[in-house]
Short mmCIF file of C-alpha atoms in Angstrom, two decimals:
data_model
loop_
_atom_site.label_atom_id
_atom_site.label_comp_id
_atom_site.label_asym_id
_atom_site.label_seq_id
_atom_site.Cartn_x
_atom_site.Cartn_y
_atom_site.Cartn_z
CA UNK A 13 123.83 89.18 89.79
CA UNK A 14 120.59 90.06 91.71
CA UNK A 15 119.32 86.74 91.20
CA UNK A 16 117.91 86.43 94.87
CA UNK A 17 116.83 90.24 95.29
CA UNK A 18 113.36 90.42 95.36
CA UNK A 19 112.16 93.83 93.60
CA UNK A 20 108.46 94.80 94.93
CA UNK A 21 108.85 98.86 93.75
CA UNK A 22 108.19 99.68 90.49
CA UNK A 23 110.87 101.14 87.84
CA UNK A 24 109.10 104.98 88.82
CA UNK A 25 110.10 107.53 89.23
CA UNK A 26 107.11 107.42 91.41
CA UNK A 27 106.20 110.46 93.74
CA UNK A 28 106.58 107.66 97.28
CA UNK A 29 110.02 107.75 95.31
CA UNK A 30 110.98 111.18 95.22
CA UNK A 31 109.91 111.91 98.58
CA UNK A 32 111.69 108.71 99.71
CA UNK A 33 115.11 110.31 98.42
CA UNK A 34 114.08 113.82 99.08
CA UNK A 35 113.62 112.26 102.87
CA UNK A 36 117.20 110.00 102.44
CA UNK A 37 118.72 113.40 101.49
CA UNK A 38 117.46 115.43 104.13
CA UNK A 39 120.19 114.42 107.01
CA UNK A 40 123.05 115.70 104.57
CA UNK A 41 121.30 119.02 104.55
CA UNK A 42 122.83 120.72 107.51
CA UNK A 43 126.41 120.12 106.02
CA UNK A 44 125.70 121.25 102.77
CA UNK A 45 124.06 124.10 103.90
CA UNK A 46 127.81 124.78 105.58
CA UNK A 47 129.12 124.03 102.87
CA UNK A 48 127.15 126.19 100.77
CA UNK A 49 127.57 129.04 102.81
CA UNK A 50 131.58 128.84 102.64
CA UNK A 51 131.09 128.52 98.91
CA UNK A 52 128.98 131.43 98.33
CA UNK A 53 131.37 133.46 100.78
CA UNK A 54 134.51 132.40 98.71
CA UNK A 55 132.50 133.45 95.36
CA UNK A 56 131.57 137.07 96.87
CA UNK A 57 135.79 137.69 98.02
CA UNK A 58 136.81 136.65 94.77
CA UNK A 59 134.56 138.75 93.24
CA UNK A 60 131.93 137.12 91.49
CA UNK A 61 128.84 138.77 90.61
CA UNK A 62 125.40 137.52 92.53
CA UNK A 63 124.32 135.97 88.60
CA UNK A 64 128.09 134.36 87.67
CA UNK A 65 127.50 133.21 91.68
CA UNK A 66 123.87 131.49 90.38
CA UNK A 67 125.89 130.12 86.91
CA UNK A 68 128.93 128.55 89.05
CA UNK A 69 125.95 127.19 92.07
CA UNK A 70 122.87 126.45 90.31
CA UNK A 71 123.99 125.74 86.68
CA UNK A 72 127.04 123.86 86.98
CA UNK A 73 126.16 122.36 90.38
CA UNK A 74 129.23 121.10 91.44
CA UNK A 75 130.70 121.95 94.55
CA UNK A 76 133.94 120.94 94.53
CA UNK A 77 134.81 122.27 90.76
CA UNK A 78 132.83 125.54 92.20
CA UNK A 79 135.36 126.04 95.01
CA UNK A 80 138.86 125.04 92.86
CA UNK A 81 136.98 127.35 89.74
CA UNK A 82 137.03 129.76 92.15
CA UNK A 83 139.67 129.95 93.13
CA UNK A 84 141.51 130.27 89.79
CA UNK A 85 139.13 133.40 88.43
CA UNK A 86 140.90 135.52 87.08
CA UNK A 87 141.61 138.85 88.99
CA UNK A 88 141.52 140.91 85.00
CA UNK A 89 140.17 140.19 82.14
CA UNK A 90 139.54 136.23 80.74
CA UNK A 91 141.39 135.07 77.99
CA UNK A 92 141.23 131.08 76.41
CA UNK A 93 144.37 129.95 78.17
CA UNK A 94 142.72 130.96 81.92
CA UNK A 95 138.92 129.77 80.14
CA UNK A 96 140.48 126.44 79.02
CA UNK A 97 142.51 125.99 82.42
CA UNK A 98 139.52 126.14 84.51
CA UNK A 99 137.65 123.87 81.96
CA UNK A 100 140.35 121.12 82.34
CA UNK A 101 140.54 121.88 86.07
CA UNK A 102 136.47 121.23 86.28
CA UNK A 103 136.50 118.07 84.13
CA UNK A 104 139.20 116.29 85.74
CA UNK A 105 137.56 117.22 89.84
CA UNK A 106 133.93 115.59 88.18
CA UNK A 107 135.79 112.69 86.27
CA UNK A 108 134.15 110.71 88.65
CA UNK A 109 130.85 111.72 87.49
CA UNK A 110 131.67 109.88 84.48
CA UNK A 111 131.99 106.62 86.33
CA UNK A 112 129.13 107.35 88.34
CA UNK A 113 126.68 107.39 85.54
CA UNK A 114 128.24 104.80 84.12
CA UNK A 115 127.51 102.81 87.34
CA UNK A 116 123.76 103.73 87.59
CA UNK A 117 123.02 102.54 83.15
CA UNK A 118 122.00 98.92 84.40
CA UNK A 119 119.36 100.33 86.92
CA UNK A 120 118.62 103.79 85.17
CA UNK A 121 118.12 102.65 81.28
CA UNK A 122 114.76 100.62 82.64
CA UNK A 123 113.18 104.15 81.94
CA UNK A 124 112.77 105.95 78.71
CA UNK A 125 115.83 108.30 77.78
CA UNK A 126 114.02 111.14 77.54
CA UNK A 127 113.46 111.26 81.36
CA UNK A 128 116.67 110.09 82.53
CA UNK A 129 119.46 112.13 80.98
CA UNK A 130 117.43 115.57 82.04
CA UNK A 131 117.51 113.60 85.57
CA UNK A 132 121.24 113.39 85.10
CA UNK A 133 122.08 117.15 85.31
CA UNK A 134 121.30 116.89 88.69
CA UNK A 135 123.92 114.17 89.59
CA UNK A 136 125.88 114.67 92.75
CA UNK A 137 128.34 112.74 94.96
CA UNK A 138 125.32 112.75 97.14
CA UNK A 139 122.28 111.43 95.17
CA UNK A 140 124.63 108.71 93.57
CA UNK A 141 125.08 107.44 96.96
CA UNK A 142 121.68 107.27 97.96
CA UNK A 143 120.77 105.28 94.83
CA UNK A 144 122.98 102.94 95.02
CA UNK A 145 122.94 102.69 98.28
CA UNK A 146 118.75 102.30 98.08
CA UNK A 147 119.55 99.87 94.78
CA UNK A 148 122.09 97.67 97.18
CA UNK A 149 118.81 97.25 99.60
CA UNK A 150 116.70 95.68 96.60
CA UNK A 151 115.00 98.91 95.51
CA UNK A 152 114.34 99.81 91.82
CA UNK A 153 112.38 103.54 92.31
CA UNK A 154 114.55 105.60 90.41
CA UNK A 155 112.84 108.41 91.70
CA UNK A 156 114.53 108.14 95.00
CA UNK A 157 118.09 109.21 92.52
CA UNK A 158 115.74 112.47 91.14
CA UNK A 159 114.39 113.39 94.61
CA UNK A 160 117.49 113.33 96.40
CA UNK A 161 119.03 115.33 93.49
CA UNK A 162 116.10 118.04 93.61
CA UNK A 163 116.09 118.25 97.59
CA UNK A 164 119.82 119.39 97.43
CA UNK A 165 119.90 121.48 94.53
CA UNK A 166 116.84 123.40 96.26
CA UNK A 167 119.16 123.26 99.22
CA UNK A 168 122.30 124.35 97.95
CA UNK A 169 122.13 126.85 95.25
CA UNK A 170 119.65 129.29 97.76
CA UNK A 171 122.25 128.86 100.51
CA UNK A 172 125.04 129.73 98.48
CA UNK A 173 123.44 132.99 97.51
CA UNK A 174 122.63 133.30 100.95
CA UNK A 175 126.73 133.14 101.64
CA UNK A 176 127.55 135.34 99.03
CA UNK A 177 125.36 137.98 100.43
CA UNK A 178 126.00 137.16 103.95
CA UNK A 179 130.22 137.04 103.22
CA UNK A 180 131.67 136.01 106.16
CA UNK A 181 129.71 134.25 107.89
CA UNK A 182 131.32 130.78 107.21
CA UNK A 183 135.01 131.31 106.70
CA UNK A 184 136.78 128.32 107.53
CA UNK A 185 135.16 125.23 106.67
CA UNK A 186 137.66 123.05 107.52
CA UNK A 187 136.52 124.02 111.65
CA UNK A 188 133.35 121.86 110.52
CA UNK A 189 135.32 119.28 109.00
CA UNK A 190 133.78 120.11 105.99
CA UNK A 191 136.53 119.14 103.58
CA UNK A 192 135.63 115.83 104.71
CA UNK A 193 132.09 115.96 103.93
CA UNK A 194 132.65 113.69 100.47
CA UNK A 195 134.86 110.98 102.87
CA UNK A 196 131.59 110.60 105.31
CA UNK A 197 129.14 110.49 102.86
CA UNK A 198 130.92 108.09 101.01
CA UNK A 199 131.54 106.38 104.38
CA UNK A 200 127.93 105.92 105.25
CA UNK A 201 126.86 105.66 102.09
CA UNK A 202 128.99 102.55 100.94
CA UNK A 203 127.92 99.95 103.76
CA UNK A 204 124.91 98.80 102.09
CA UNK A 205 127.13 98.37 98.89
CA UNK A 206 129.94 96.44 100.64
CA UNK A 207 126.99 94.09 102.54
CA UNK A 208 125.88 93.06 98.84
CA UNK A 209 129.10 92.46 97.42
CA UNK A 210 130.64 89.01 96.44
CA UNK A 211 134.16 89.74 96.72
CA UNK A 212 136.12 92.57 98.52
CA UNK A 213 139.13 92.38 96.16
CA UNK A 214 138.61 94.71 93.79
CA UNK A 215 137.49 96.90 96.46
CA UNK A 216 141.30 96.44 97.88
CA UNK A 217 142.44 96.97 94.15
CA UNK A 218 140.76 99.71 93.79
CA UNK A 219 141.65 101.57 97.15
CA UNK A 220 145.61 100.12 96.76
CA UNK A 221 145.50 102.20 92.77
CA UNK A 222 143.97 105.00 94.00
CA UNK A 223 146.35 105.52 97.27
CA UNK A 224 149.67 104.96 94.42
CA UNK A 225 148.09 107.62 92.36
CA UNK A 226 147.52 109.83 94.72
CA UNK A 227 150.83 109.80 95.87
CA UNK A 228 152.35 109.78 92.43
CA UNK A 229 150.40 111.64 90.46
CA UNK A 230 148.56 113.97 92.99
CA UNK A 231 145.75 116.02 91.63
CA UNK A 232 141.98 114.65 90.92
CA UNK A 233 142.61 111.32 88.88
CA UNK A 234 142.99 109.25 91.77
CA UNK A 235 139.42 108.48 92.26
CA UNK A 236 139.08 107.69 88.15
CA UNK A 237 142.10 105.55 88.53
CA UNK A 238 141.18 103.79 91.42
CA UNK A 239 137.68 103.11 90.69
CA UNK A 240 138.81 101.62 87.20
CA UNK A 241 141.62 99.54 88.27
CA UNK A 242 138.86 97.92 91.11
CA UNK A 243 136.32 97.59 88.60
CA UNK A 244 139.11 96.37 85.69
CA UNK A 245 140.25 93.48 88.26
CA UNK A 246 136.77 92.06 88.55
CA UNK A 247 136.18 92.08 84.88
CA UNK A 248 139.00 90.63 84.29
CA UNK A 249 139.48 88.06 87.44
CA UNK A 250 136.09 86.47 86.49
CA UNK A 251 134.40 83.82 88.58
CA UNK A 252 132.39 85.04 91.45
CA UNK A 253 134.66 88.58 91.64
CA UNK B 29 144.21 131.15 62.83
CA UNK B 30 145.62 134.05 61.02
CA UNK B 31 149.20 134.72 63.17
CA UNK B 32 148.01 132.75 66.13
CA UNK B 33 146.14 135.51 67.71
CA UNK B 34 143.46 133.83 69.44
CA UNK B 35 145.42 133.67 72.73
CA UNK B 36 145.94 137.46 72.43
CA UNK B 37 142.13 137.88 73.00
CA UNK B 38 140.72 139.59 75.78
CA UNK B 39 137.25 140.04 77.32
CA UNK B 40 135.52 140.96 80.50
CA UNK B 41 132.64 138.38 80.82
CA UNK B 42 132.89 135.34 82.75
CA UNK B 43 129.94 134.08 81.48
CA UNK B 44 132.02 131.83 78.29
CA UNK B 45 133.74 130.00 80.90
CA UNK B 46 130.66 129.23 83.43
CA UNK B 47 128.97 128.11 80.19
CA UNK B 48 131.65 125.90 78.76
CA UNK B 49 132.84 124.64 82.87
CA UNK B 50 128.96 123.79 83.37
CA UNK B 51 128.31 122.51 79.71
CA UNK B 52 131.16 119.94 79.94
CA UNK B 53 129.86 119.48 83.54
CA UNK B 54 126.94 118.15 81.97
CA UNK B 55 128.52 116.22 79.41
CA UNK B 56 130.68 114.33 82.21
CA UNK B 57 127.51 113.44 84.02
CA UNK B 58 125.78 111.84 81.00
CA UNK B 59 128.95 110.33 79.09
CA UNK B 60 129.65 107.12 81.06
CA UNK B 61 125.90 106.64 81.30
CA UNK B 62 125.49 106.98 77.41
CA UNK B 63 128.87 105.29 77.11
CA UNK B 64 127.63 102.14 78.58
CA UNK B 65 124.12 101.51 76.07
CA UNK B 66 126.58 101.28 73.25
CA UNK B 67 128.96 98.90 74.25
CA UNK B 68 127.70 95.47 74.66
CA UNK B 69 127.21 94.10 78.82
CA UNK B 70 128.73 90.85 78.32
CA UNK B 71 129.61 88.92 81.56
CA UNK B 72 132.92 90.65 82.14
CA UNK B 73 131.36 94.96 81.69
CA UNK B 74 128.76 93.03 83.79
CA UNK B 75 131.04 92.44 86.85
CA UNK B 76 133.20 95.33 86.45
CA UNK B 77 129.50 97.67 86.61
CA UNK B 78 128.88 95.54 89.45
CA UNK B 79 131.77 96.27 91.34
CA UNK B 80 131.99 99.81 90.19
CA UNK B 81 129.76 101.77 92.67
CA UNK B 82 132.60 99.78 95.95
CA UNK B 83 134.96 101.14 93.67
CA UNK B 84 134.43 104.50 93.41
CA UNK B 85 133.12 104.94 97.32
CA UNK B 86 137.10 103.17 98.09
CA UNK B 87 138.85 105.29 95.80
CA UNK B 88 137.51 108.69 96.22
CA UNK B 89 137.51 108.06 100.27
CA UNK B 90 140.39 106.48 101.03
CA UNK B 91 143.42 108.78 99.43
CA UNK B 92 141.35 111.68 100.72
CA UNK B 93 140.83 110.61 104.38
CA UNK B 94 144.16 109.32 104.49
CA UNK B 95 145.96 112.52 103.22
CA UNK B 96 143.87 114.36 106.16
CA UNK B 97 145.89 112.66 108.77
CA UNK B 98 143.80 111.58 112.11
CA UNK B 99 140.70 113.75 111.28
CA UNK B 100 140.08 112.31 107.75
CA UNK B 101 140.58 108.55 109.31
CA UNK B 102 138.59 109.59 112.12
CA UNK B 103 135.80 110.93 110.40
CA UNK B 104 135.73 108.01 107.87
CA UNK B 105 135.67 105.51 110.49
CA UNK B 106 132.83 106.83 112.42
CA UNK B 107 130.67 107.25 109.73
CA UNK B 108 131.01 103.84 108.51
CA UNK B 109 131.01 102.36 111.85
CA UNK B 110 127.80 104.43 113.11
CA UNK B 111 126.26 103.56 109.79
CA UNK B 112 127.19 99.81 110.63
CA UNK B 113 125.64 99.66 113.71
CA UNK B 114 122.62 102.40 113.87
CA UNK B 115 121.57 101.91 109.79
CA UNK B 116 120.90 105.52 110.64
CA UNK B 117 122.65 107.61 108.04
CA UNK B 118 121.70 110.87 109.90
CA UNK B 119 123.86 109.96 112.89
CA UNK B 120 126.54 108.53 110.84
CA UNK B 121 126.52 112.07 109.15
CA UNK B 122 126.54 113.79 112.41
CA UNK B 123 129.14 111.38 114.10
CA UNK B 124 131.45 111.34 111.05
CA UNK B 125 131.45 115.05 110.68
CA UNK B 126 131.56 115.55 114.38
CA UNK B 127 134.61 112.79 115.06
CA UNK B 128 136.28 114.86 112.71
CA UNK B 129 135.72 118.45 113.48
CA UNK B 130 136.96 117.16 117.33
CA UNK B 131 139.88 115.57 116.28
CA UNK B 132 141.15 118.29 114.32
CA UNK B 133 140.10 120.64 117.46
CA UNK B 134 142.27 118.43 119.86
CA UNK B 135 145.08 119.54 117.77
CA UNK B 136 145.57 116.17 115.63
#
């Protein structure tokens, strides 16, 4: 597998580490900080307190479930059906996380349990991306995963308070192109990932499920369908896939 | 359930569902991590973890940038093109997001 990578960082998480992802992190900030904004601005016209703001932002820590959770709250009073909707609304948007972790055990599980799965509250789209993308290059610091995780949850939650109080100020986010923001990180993020790999079919497998599901099935599963179908093929195919 | 009254309930607080939506939250980020140090990494799991991360990046980019028309394709492309060519991922951040936001302004 990484036969011919040559691995001069140690396992970590070192502090060089963390400030290597906090620094890898840093050019998203300026669109999360949009992005944050717009999500603290949606929370404030729906309604939400400034603390169920700080639950949704800085406990859940997941922008995309924060903005469709939003969206649903209830205008009266919460009962199981609307409490188990939004559940099953949140789990299938981070599905993905799932596959994500899943992704990072051969790299991760180097270091002891006890620091890694505190690590893993802080998973995001975006400090995935840097690891892997930082793994792809022949590094092994998982530190650079943790930093990049703390830089934008000390990033985001603030700012979205900041947009609740200051409602208004970002309204539109799609002006920014900031519904895209997941398609360019992933964009950047995946070169050094593509560079390493052996085989680009299950990465056409994978996009070919995905696209059918989308269309089909609509909704959030895409990516989870997708990313197994692509990964499924190259178990499967065997050889060099 | 004595006559199937628990949907009938009411209350006011939000907090039960921001608790259970970030609790499961949590249990989605660390399942497929835990998942994967109990099943034995023969050489198949091995490939398929090894083409996972490609995987995911294709399949939660492509559908979505598609679907978003010129903008979406736009912005994709000059990410990964800019990212290509600089190994800079601020600009490819700035140029993706930019290439987007434009196209969408010229009315695509």
């Amino acid at each position: 597998m990484n036969e011919t990578t040559t691995i001069a960082e140690p396992i970590g998480p070192t502090l060089a580490g963390m400030a290597l992802g906090a620094r890898m992190a840093a050019p998203f900030a300026p669109g999360l900080i949009v992005f944050a904004l717009a999500n603290g601005a949606l929370s404030a016209q729906t309604g939400l307190s400034f603390a169920e703001t700080f639950g949704m932002s800085g406990v859940m820590f997941a922008g995309g479930a924060q903005a469709m959770a939003t969206q649903m709250w209830p205008h009266g009073a919460w009962s199981l059906s609307t409490t188990l909707t939004m559940i099953g609304v949140v789990a299938a948007v981070n599905s993905r996380m799932f596959l994500m972790g899943a992704s990072l055990r051969p790299w991760l599980s180097q270091a002891p349990a006890s620091l890694i799965y505190p690590n893993l509250a802080l998973l995001t789209d975006l400090n995935w991306s840097i690891g892997v993308s930082h793994r792809a290059n022949g590094g092994s610091d998982i530190g650079v995963v943790l930093g990049a995780g703390l830089l934008s949850w000390i990033v985001w939650t603030p700012i979205c308070m900041l947009g609740w109080a200051l409602t208004g100020l970002v309204t539109d986010p799609r002006r920014y192109a900031l519904d895209l923001m997941m398609v360019v990180v992933f964009s950047a993020m995946s070169i050094n990932v593509f560079k390493r790999a052996r085989s680009a079919s299950p990465f056409v497998v994978s996009g070919a499920a995905a696209l059918a599901a989308s269309w089909l099935i609509g909704g959030f599963w895409f990516i989870v369908i997708g990313a197994v179908a692509g990964a499924g093929w190259a178990a499967l195919r065997g050889g060099d896939a | 359930m004595p006559d199937g009254s628990m949907w009938e309930w009411r209350w006011e607080s939000a907090w039960p569902a921001i608790l259970a939506c970030s609790a499961v939250t949590y249990l989605i980020r660390i399942g497929g991590y835990w998942l994967m140090g109990r099943v034995p990494v023969g050489p198949r799991m091995s490939r398929a973890l090894d083409a996972l991360p490609g995987a995911i990046f294709v399949a939660a980019t492509l559908p979505i940038a598609v679907k978003a028309g010129p903008p979406g394709l736009a912005a994709a492309a000059a990410a990964g093109l800019t990212m290509l060519a600089t190994k800079r991922d601020w600009a490819a951040i700035f140029l993706g997001l930019a290439a987007g936001a434009a196209t969408r302004a010229a009315g695509f």
